[in-house]
Coordinates of C-alpha atoms and ligand atoms in Angstrom, one line a residue:
X249 CA -50.4 26.4 148.7
X250 CA -48.9 29.0 151.1
X251 CA -49.1 27.7 154.6
X252 CA -49.1 30.4 157.1
X253 CA -50.2 29.8 160.8
X254 CA -54.0 29.7 160.9
X255 CA -55.3 30.0 164.3
X256 CA -58.9 30.0 165.5
X257 CA -59.8 30.1 169.2
X258 CA -56.2 29.4 170.2
X259 CA -56.3 26.2 168.1
X260 CA -54.1 25.8 165.0
X261 CA -56.3 24.7 162.1
X262 CA -53.3 23.9 159.8
X263 CA -49.7 22.6 160.1
X264 CA -46.6 23.0 157.9
X265 CA -45.3 19.6 156.8
X266 CA -41.6 20.7 156.3
X267 CA -41.8 22.3 159.8
X268 CA -43.1 19.2 161.4
X269 CA -40.3 17.2 159.5
X270 CA -37.5 19.4 160.9
X271 CA -39.0 19.4 164.5
X272 CA -39.4 15.6 164.4
X273 CA -35.8 15.2 163.1
X274 CA -34.6 17.5 165.8
X275 CA -36.2 15.2 168.5
X276 CA -34.6 12.1 166.8
X277 CA -31.2 13.8 166.8
X278 CA -31.7 14.6 170.6
X279 CA -32.6 10.9 171.1
X280 CA -29.5 9.8 169.3
X281 CA -27.4 11.8 171.6
X282 CA -28.6 9.9 174.6
X283 CA -27.2 6.7 175.9
X284 CA -29.1 3.5 174.8
X285 CA -30.8 1.5 177.5
X286 CA -32.2 -2.2 177.9
X287 CA -35.9 -1.7 177.6
X288 CA -39.0 -3.2 175.9
X289 CA -38.8 -4.7 172.4
X290 CA -42.4 -4.4 171.4
X291 CA -44.3 -1.2 172.3
X292 CA -47.9 -0.1 171.8
X293 CA -48.4 3.8 172.3
X294 CA -51.8 5.2 172.5
X295 CA -51.7 8.9 171.5
X296 CA -48.1 8.8 170.1
X297 CA -48.5 11.5 167.4
X298 CA -47.6 14.5 169.4
X299 CA -46.4 15.8 173.0
X300 CA -45.5 13.1 175.5
X301 CA -46.7 10.2 173.5
X302 CA -44.4 11.1 170.5
X303 CA -41.5 11.8 172.8
X304 CA -42.0 8.4 174.3
X305 CA -42.2 6.7 171.0
X306 CA -38.9 8.3 169.8
X307 CA -37.2 7.5 173.2
X308 CA -38.2 3.8 173.0
X309 CA -37.6 3.4 169.1
X310 CA -34.0 4.9 169.4
X311 CA -33.2 4.3 173.1
X312 CA -34.1 0.7 173.4
X313 CA -34.4 -0.3 169.7
X314 CA -38.1 -1.1 170.1
X315 CA -40.7 -1.8 167.5
X316 CA -43.5 0.6 167.9
X317 CA -47.2 0.7 167.1
X318 CA -48.9 4.0 167.6
X319 CA -52.7 4.8 167.6
X320 CA -53.7 8.5 167.2
X321 CA -56.5 10.5 166.1
X322 CA -55.2 12.8 163.3
X323 CA -56.4 14.2 159.9
X324 CA -54.7 13.5 156.7
X325 CA -54.4 16.4 154.2
X326 CA -57.5 16.8 152.0
X327 CA -58.3 19.5 149.4
X328 CA -57.2 22.8 151.1
X329 CA -56.5 21.3 154.4
X330 CA -52.9 20.8 155.2
X331 CA -53.5 17.7 157.5
X332 CA -52.8 17.9 161.2
X333 CA -49.4 18.4 162.7
X334 CA -49.8 15.0 164.5
X335 CA -50.5 13.3 160.9
X336 CA -47.2 14.7 159.7
X337 CA -45.4 13.7 162.9
X338 CA -46.4 10.0 162.2
X339 CA -45.4 10.3 158.7
X340 CA -41.9 11.7 159.4
X341 CA -41.4 9.3 162.3
X342 CA -42.0 6.5 159.9
X343 CA -39.7 8.1 157.3
X344 CA -36.7 8.7 159.7
X345 CA -37.3 5.6 161.9
X346 CA -36.6 3.2 158.8
X347 CA -33.1 3.6 159.7
X348 CA -33.7 1.7 163.0
X349 CA -34.4 -1.5 160.9
X350 CA -37.5 -2.1 163.2
X351 CA -41.1 -2.3 162.7
X352 CA -43.1 1.0 163.2
X353 CA -46.6 1.0 162.4
X354 CA -49.5 3.6 162.8
X355 CA -53.2 3.4 163.2
X356 CA -55.2 6.5 162.6
X357 CA -58.6 6.0 164.5
X358 CA -60.6 6.5 167.6
X359 CA -58.6 4.9 170.5
X360 CA -61.9 4.6 172.5
X361 CA -63.6 2.5 170.0
X362 CA -63.7 -1.4 170.3
X363 CA -63.0 -1.7 166.6
X364 CA -59.8 0.2 166.8
X365 CA -58.7 -2.0 169.7
X366 CA -59.7 -5.2 167.7
X367 CA -57.7 -4.0 164.7
X368 CA -54.5 -3.1 166.6
X369 CA -54.7 -6.5 168.6
X370 CA -55.0 -8.4 165.3
X371 CA -51.9 -6.6 164.0
X372 CA -50.0 -7.2 167.1
X373 CA -51.1 -11.0 167.2
X374 CA -49.9 -11.2 163.6
X375 CA -46.7 -9.2 163.8
X376 CA -45.0 -9.7 167.1
X377 CA -44.1 -12.1 169.8
X378 CA -46.2 -10.4 172.4
X379 CA -46.2 -6.9 173.8
X380 CA -43.7 -5.6 176.4
X381 CA -45.2 -2.2 177.1
X382 CA -48.3 0.0 176.5
X383 CA -47.8 3.6 176.9
X384 CA -51.2 5.4 177.4
X385 CA -50.6 9.2 176.5
X386 CA -54.1 10.2 175.2
X387 CA -55.3 13.8 175.7
X388 CA -58.8 14.2 174.4
X389 CA -61.7 16.7 174.9
X390 CA -64.4 14.1 173.9
X391 CA -65.1 10.3 174.1
X392 CA -67.8 8.5 172.3
X393 CA -69.6 6.1 174.5
X394 CA -69.9 3.0 172.2
X395 CA -72.5 1.3 174.2
X396 CA -75.0 4.2 174.1
X397 CA -73.8 6.1 171.0
X398 CA -73.5 9.3 173.3
X399 CA -70.7 11.8 172.9
X400 CA -69.2 12.7 176.2
X401 CA -67.2 15.9 176.7
X402 CA -64.5 16.6 179.2
X403 CA -64.2 20.1 180.8
X404 CA -61.5 22.2 182.3
X405 CA -63.4 23.6 185.3
X406 CA -62.8 24.1 189.1
X407 CA -64.6 22.4 192.1
X408 CA -66.5 24.6 194.4
X409 CA -65.4 28.2 193.5
X410 CA -64.8 29.8 190.2
X411 CA -61.3 30.4 189.2
X412 CA -59.9 33.4 187.2
X413 CA -56.6 33.3 185.6
X414 CA -54.7 34.9 182.9
X415 CA -54.1 33.3 179.5
X416 CA -52.8 34.1 176.1
X417 CA -54.6 34.7 173.0
X418 CA -52.0 33.4 170.5
X419 CA -53.6 34.9 167.3
X420 CA -53.6 38.5 168.7
X421 CA -50.7 37.9 171.1
X422 CA -52.7 39.5 174.0
X423 CA -53.3 38.5 177.5
X424 CA -56.7 38.1 179.0
X425 CA -58.6 37.0 182.0
X426 CA -60.2 33.6 181.6
X427 CA -62.8 32.6 184.2
X428 CA -63.7 28.9 184.7
X429 CA -66.9 28.1 186.6
X430 CA -67.3 25.2 188.9
X431 CA -67.9 22.0 187.4
X432 CA -71.3 20.3 187.9
X433 CA -71.4 16.8 189.3
X434 CA -72.2 15.6 185.7
X435 CA -69.3 17.5 184.2
X436 CA -66.9 16.0 186.6
X437 CA -68.1 12.6 185.8
X438 CA -67.8 13.2 182.1
X439 CA -64.4 14.5 182.6
X440 CA -63.4 11.4 184.3
X441 CA -65.0 9.3 181.8
X442 CA -63.0 11.0 179.0
X443 CA -59.7 11.7 180.7
X444 CA -59.6 9.0 183.5
X445 CA -58.3 5.6 183.4
X446 CA -61.2 3.3 182.1
X447 CA -60.1 3.3 178.7
X448 CA -56.5 2.6 179.4
X449 CA -57.7 -0.4 181.6
X450 CA -59.8 -1.5 178.5
X451 CA -56.7 -1.5 176.3
X452 CA -54.6 -3.6 178.8
X453 CA -57.7 -5.8 179.5
X454 CA -58.3 -6.6 175.8
X455 CA -54.6 -7.4 175.2
X456 CA -54.3 -9.5 178.5
X457 CA -57.5 -11.6 177.5
X458 CA -55.9 -12.3 174.1
X459 CA -52.9 -13.6 175.6
X460 CA -50.4 -11.2 173.9
X461 CA -48.8 -9.7 176.9
X462 CA -45.3 -10.9 177.7
X463 CA -43.8 -11.8 181.1
X464 CA -42.5 -8.6 182.7
X465 CA -45.1 -6.5 180.7
X466 CA -45.4 -2.9 181.9
X467 CA -48.0 -0.2 181.2
X468 CA -47.6 3.5 182.0
X469 CA -49.7 6.7 181.9
X470 CA -48.9 10.3 182.5
X471 CA -50.4 12.4 185.2
X472 CA -49.9 16.0 186.3
X473 CA -49.7 17.1 189.9
X474 CA -48.2 20.7 189.7
X475 CA -47.7 23.4 192.3
X476 CA -49.8 25.9 194.4
X477 CA -50.3 28.3 191.7
X478 CA -52.1 25.9 189.4
X479 CA -53.8 23.7 191.9
X480 CA -57.1 25.3 192.1
X481 CA -57.7 25.0 188.3
X482 CA -55.7 21.8 187.7
X483 CA -55.2 19.2 190.5
X484 CA -58.4 20.4 192.6
X485 CA -60.5 20.8 189.5
X486 CA -62.4 18.6 187.0
X487 CA -59.1 17.4 185.3
X488 CA -57.5 16.7 188.6
X489 CA -60.5 14.3 189.4
X490 CA -59.9 12.6 186.1
X491 CA -56.1 12.2 187.1
X492 CA -57.1 10.6 190.3
X493 CA -59.3 8.0 188.5
X494 CA -56.3 7.4 186.1
X495 CA -54.0 6.9 189.1
X496 CA -56.5 4.5 190.8
X497 CA -56.7 2.5 187.7
X498 CA -52.9 2.2 187.8
X499 CA -53.1 0.9 191.3
X500 CA -55.9 -1.7 190.5
X501 CA -54.1 -3.0 187.3
X502 CA -50.8 -3.1 189.0
X503 CA -51.7 -5.7 191.3
X504 CA -53.2 -8.0 188.6
X505 CA -50.2 -7.5 186.3
X506 CA -47.7 -8.4 189.1
X507 CA -49.5 -11.6 189.9
X508 CA -49.9 -12.6 186.3
X509 CA -46.8 -11.4 184.5
X510 CA -44.5 -10.1 187.2
X511 CA -45.4 -6.9 185.5
X512 CA -46.3 -3.4 186.4
X513 CA -48.9 -0.6 185.8
X514 CA -47.2 2.7 186.4
X515 CA -48.0 6.4 186.6
X516 CA -45.5 9.0 185.9
X517 CA -46.1 12.5 187.1
X518 CA -44.5 14.6 184.3
X519 CA -43.6 18.2 184.2
X520 CA -45.6 21.1 182.5
X521 CA -44.9 21.3 178.9
X522 CA -46.3 23.3 175.9
X523 CA -49.1 21.3 174.4
X524 CA -52.3 22.1 172.4
X525 CA -54.2 22.2 175.7
X526 CA -51.8 24.5 177.5
X527 CA -53.5 27.8 176.6
X528 CA -57.0 26.5 177.6
X529 CA -56.0 26.2 181.2
X530 CA -56.0 29.6 183.0
X531 CA -52.7 30.6 184.7
X532 CA -50.9 27.7 182.9
X533 CA -49.1 29.9 180.2
X534 CA -48.0 32.4 182.9
X535 CA -46.9 29.4 185.1
X536 CA -45.0 27.6 182.2
X537 CA -43.4 31.0 181.2
X538 CA -42.0 31.6 184.8
X539 CA -41.2 27.9 185.3
X540 CA -39.1 27.7 182.1
X541 CA -37.3 30.9 183.1
X542 CA -36.4 29.4 186.5
X543 CA -35.5 26.0 185.3
X544 CA -33.4 27.4 182.5
X545 CA -31.5 29.8 184.7
X546 CA -30.9 26.9 187.1
X547 CA -29.8 24.7 184.3
X548 CA -32.4 22.0 185.1
X549 CA -34.7 22.5 182.2
X550 CA -35.4 19.5 180.0
X551 CA -36.8 19.3 176.6
X552 CA -39.7 17.0 176.1
X553 CA -37.7 14.4 174.6
X554 CA -35.1 14.6 177.3
X555 CA -37.8 14.3 180.1
X556 CA -39.3 11.3 178.6
X557 CA -36.0 9.6 177.6
X558 CA -35.0 10.0 181.2
X559 CA -38.2 8.5 182.3
X560 CA -37.7 5.3 180.5
X561 CA -34.0 4.9 180.7
X562 CA -33.6 5.7 184.4
X563 CA -37.0 5.2 186.0
X564 CA -39.0 2.6 184.1
X565 CA -36.1 0.3 183.0
X566 CA -33.3 1.7 185.2
X567 CA -32.6 1.8 188.9
X568 CA -33.1 5.5 189.6
X569 CA -36.9 5.6 190.2
X570 CA -38.2 8.4 192.5
X571 CA -41.4 7.3 193.9
X572 CA -43.9 9.2 196.1
X573 CA -46.0 7.7 198.9
X574 CA -48.8 7.0 196.3
X575 CA -46.5 4.9 194.2
X576 CA -46.2 7.3 191.5
X577 CA -42.9 8.0 189.6
X578 CA -42.0 11.6 190.4
X579 CA -40.3 12.6 187.0
X580 CA -41.6 16.1 187.8
X581 CA -39.1 16.3 191.0
X582 CA -37.2 19.1 189.3
X583 CA -40.3 21.2 188.8
X584 CA -41.7 20.4 192.0
X585 CA -38.5 21.3 194.0
X586 CA -39.9 23.6 196.8
X587 CA -37.2 26.2 196.0
X588 CA -38.4 26.2 192.3
X589 CA -42.0 26.3 193.1
X590 CA -41.2 29.3 195.5
X591 CA -39.2 31.1 192.9
X592 CA -42.1 30.5 190.3
X593 CA -44.7 31.7 192.7
X594 CA -42.7 34.9 193.4
X595 CA -42.2 35.7 189.7
X596 CA -45.9 35.1 189.0
X597 CA -46.9 37.7 191.5
X598 CA -44.9 40.3 189.4
X599 CA -46.4 39.3 186.0
X600 CA -48.9 41.7 184.6
X601 CA -50.7 41.5 181.2
X602 CA -48.3 44.3 180.0
X603 CA -45.0 42.6 181.1
X604 CA -45.8 39.2 180.2
X605 CA -44.8 39.2 176.7
X606 CA -41.4 40.5 177.5
X607 CA -40.5 37.4 179.7
X608 CA -38.1 35.1 177.9
X609 CA -40.2 32.2 179.3
X610 CA -43.4 33.6 177.4
X611 CA -41.3 34.0 174.2
X612 CA -40.1 30.4 174.6
X613 CA -43.6 29.2 175.2
X614 CA -45.2 30.9 172.3
X615 CA -42.3 29.8 170.0
X616 CA -42.6 26.3 171.1
X617 CA -46.5 26.5 170.5
X618 CA -45.9 27.5 167.0
X619 CA -43.2 24.9 166.5
X620 CA -45.5 22.0 167.5
X621 CA -47.5 22.8 164.3
X622 CA -44.4 23.2 162.1
X623 CA -44.2 27.1 162.3
X624 CA -41.4 29.6 163.5
X625 CA -38.7 27.6 162.1
X626 CA -35.9 29.8 160.9
X627 CA -34.8 27.7 157.9
X628 CA -38.3 27.7 156.4
X629 CA -39.7 30.5 154.0
X630 CA -43.3 30.6 155.0
X631 CA -44.1 32.7 151.9
X632 CA -43.1 29.9 149.7
X633 CA -45.5 27.6 147.8
X634 CA -45.8 24.1 149.4
X635 CA -46.8 21.3 147.1
X636 CA -48.8 19.0 149.6
X637 CA -49.3 16.3 146.9
X638 CA -45.5 16.1 146.6
X639 CA -45.1 15.5 150.3
X640 CA -47.8 12.9 150.2
X641 CA -46.3 10.9 147.2
X642 CA -42.8 11.2 148.6
X643 CA -43.5 10.4 152.3
X644 CA -46.9 9.2 153.2
X645 CA -47.0 5.4 153.7
X646 CA -49.9 3.8 151.6
X647 CA -51.7 2.7 154.8
X648 CA -51.9 6.3 156.0
X649 CA -53.4 7.5 152.8
X650 CA -57.0 7.5 153.8
Ligands
LIG5 P1 -51.2 16.1 173.0 O1 -52.4 16.7 172.7 O2 -49.8 16.5 172.5 O3 -51.3 14.4 172.4 C1 -52.5 13.7 172.6 C2 -52.3 12.6 171.7 O4 -53.7 11.9 171.9 C3 -52.2 12.7 170.3 O5 -51.5 11.7 169.8 C4 -53.8 12.6 169.7 O6 -53.8 12.1 168.4 C5 -54.2 11.5 170.6 N1 -55.6 11.3 170.7 C6 -56.4 12.3 171.1 N2 -57.9 11.8 171.1 C7 -57.6 10.5 170.5 C8 -58.6 9.6 170.2 N3 -59.9 9.6 170.3 N4 -58.0 8.5 169.7 C9 -56.8 8.1 169.4 N5 -55.8 9.1 169.8 C10 -56.2 10.3 170.3 O7 -51.1 15.7 174.6 P2 -50.0 15.7 175.6 O8 -49.7 17.0 176.2 O9 -48.7 15.0 175.1 O10 -50.7 14.8 176.8 C11 -50.5 13.4 176.9 C12 -50.7 12.8 178.4 O11 -49.8 13.5 179.3 C13 -52.2 13.3 178.9 O12 -52.7 12.3 179.8 C14 -51.8 14.5 179.6 O13 -52.7 14.9 180.8 C15 -50.5 14.1 180.4 N6 -49.6 15.3 180.8 C16 -49.3 16.4 180.0 C17 -48.5 17.4 180.4 C18 -48.3 18.6 179.7 O14 -47.8 19.7 180.2 N7 -48.7 18.6 178.5 C19 -48.0 17.3 181.8 C20 -48.2 16.2 182.5 C21 -49.0 15.1 181.9

């Protein structure tokens, strides 16, 4: 089949396996250029098929020579469907990571479900000598409540006043105003249920009760704080409420883990990067475009891999932690530097729908948005026929062929 980008409502409905392979290998090569560090041996990652979870998995597998187990919700190719980018990322991670000589296992399933937790727990019990780290890097718009059978949806909304901001329509390459309305109480509650910390705590509790957490066990989840230009829609919006809940769960778990394992529950505030959700948050694409320009000009830009590698090497397992007054690891300190924020704010004031696409940062943003789905890779001929079955036969492990 010919695989050209197929975008519906700012969402890629397909992925190019060869493109995902190249992007994944590039990230692994970045990790290999970094200095190894003494870190965890056995790691469970929830949401390790893309974005920050994938960068965490690669950093730990290559940086601290860890065994990794990943739980993600991705679709395998079927009929005319190419399979999701995250599916191929899992496949190619397994393919390349054979060279580490360690164990790397993927579970495709709903992380919120008790069955998935049970399945993963049994695997960990049978395979490892306990877990040293759980990374919780899940980003989801829905969560099924397995007690009631209800499907709960999160929303990207403001609190109090509506917020209008510009975003990009990727398919037509146009900018448009996106208005988000204030969330109702129920919508806030639902967003907290989906994107807050309760499922993270369930994972840690399930594994703790089963006695498979090692001395010195750590767990970490990722929050976002952001600056003045995004606060009305993010930190002071429904998503911000969910992040507050995530952070509160870290605080509660931290005390227990310290007592029981001399362990830790950590929150890292990470920088804004391009992800599947970026274009659904008004102002965020413009903010990212200006931020990327500022950080690149100041030579403080990090790739997603470099960012997470530094987190684990320097801050989680190293001696260079930067902590704020709420105990959060401030990996985002470069983004949040007041002079960076000031520069970004000034630039954003001069961005119009007309000049937006001529900014280098916007070009980089869009380029990366395509690349996370395996597109816009120079060496690939996107008019050439792709035999998906051949990729499946050659690369897909038997236990991912569902
Ligand atoms: P992403 O969309 O790239 O990855 C999300 C992961 O969650 C994928 O592996 C996906 O398969 C998995 N997932 C989703 N629903 C699932 C389910 N029901 N069961 C199992 N797996 C499921 O997201 P990301 O941007 O890497 O975000 C990860 C975390 O980092 C989120 O908590 C996000 O808020 C946080 N964060 C992101 C940014 C950013 O700029 N992208 C910045 C700071 C913090």
